[in-house]
């Protein structure tokens, strides 16, 4: 939807994940709007069991990063697959 600007992943189980929101209130509003859209499409959708499950932060570090070199030099904490994703994680013992 355009306001708030979001994207939804809709699963066959009836669960929905809404991404792109910038506040808790917008998250609830967008989720409600998607449920309403599903109703308009003829589904018996209900807006129920709303909860925020995670929050993602982002930043611009203001320099380029060679992902291949970063993964190579810190292989025990990262993985790199060109064209797919770069992952950094904290190793637990």
Short mmCIF file of C-alpha atoms in Angstrom, two decimals:
data_model
loop_
_atom_site.label_atom_id
_atom_site.label_comp_id
_atom_site.label_asym_id
_atom_site.label_seq_id
_atom_site.Cartn_x
_atom_site.Cartn_y
_atom_site.Cartn_z
CA UNK A 1 0.00 0.00 0.00
CA UNK A 2 1.10 3.57 -0.47
CA UNK A 3 0.15 5.09 2.87
CA UNK A 4 1.90 4.02 4.97
CA UNK A 5 4.33 2.79 2.31
CA UNK A 6 4.63 -0.92 3.02
CA UNK A 7 4.86 -4.40 1.55
CA UNK A 8 3.09 -7.49 2.87
CA UNK A 9 4.02 -11.13 2.68
CA UNK A 10 0.88 -13.25 2.82
CA UNK A 11 1.20 -16.93 3.73
CA UNK A 12 -1.17 -19.82 3.04
CA UNK A 13 -1.52 -20.30 6.80
CA UNK A 14 -3.38 -16.99 6.99
CA UNK A 15 -0.47 -15.17 8.60
CA UNK A 16 0.75 -11.90 7.19
CA UNK A 17 4.05 -10.03 7.65
CA UNK A 18 4.07 -6.29 6.96
CA UNK A 19 7.39 -4.61 6.19
CA UNK A 20 8.57 -1.08 5.59
CA UNK A 21 6.77 0.76 8.37
CA UNK A 22 8.48 3.40 10.45
CA UNK A 23 6.37 3.31 13.62
CA UNK A 24 4.23 1.01 15.74
CA UNK A 25 1.10 2.95 14.83
CA UNK A 26 1.85 2.68 11.10
CA UNK A 27 2.44 -1.04 11.52
CA UNK A 28 -1.00 -1.54 13.01
CA UNK A 29 -2.63 0.74 10.41
CA UNK A 30 -0.96 -1.02 7.47
CA UNK A 31 -1.84 -4.47 8.84
CA UNK A 32 -5.47 -3.42 9.22
CA UNK A 33 -5.51 -2.05 5.67
CA UNK A 34 -4.12 -5.30 4.25
CA UNK A 35 -6.80 -7.28 6.12
CA UNK A 36 -9.41 -4.94 4.62
CA UNK A 37 -7.96 -5.48 1.13
CA UNK A 38 -8.24 -9.25 1.63
CA UNK A 39 -11.88 -8.77 2.63
CA UNK A 40 -12.53 -6.75 -0.54
CA UNK A 41 -11.03 -9.63 -2.54
CA UNK A 42 -13.67 -11.94 -1.08
CA UNK A 43 -11.71 -13.60 1.74
CA UNK A 44 -13.18 -13.92 5.22
CA UNK A 45 -10.24 -12.03 6.68
CA UNK A 46 -10.20 -10.74 10.25
CA UNK A 47 -7.71 -8.37 11.86
CA UNK A 48 -6.66 -10.39 14.89
CA UNK A 49 -3.63 -11.23 17.01
CA UNK A 50 -1.60 -8.21 15.93
CA UNK A 51 1.91 -8.13 17.38
CA UNK A 52 5.23 -6.58 16.49
CA UNK A 53 7.81 -9.32 16.22
CA UNK A 54 11.00 -7.52 15.28
CA UNK A 55 12.45 -4.14 14.55
CA UNK A 56 15.14 -3.52 11.95
CA UNK A 57 17.50 -0.58 12.03
CA UNK A 58 19.56 0.76 9.16
CA UNK A 59 22.38 3.22 8.68
CA UNK A 60 24.73 4.59 6.05
CA UNK A 61 28.39 4.13 7.02
CA UNK A 62 29.41 6.64 4.29
CA UNK A 63 32.01 4.41 2.60
CA UNK A 64 31.94 1.44 0.26
CA UNK A 65 32.43 -2.05 1.65
CA UNK A 66 34.07 -4.90 -0.25
CA UNK A 67 31.74 -7.68 0.90
CA UNK A 68 33.93 -10.47 -0.49
CA UNK A 69 36.97 -9.15 1.37
CA UNK A 70 34.99 -8.64 4.56
CA UNK A 71 33.64 -12.20 4.44
CA UNK A 72 37.11 -13.57 3.68
CA UNK A 73 38.84 -11.74 6.52
CA UNK A 74 36.06 -12.46 9.04
CA UNK A 75 34.87 -15.87 7.83
CA UNK A 76 34.12 -17.24 11.27
CA UNK A 77 31.51 -14.50 11.78
CA UNK A 78 30.07 -14.09 8.29
CA UNK A 79 28.99 -15.73 5.08
CA UNK A 80 28.82 -14.30 1.59
CA UNK A 81 27.03 -15.55 -1.51
CA UNK A 82 27.37 -13.15 -4.47
CA UNK A 83 24.00 -11.96 -5.68
CA UNK A 84 22.16 -13.41 -2.70
CA UNK A 85 22.95 -11.95 0.72
CA UNK A 86 25.71 -11.02 3.12
CA UNK A 87 25.24 -12.20 6.69
CA UNK A 88 27.08 -11.22 9.82
CA UNK A 89 26.34 -13.03 13.01
CA UNK A 90 27.65 -13.33 16.52
CA UNK A 91 29.19 -16.71 17.20
CA UNK A 92 27.80 -18.37 20.32
CA UNK A 93 29.65 -21.10 22.10
#
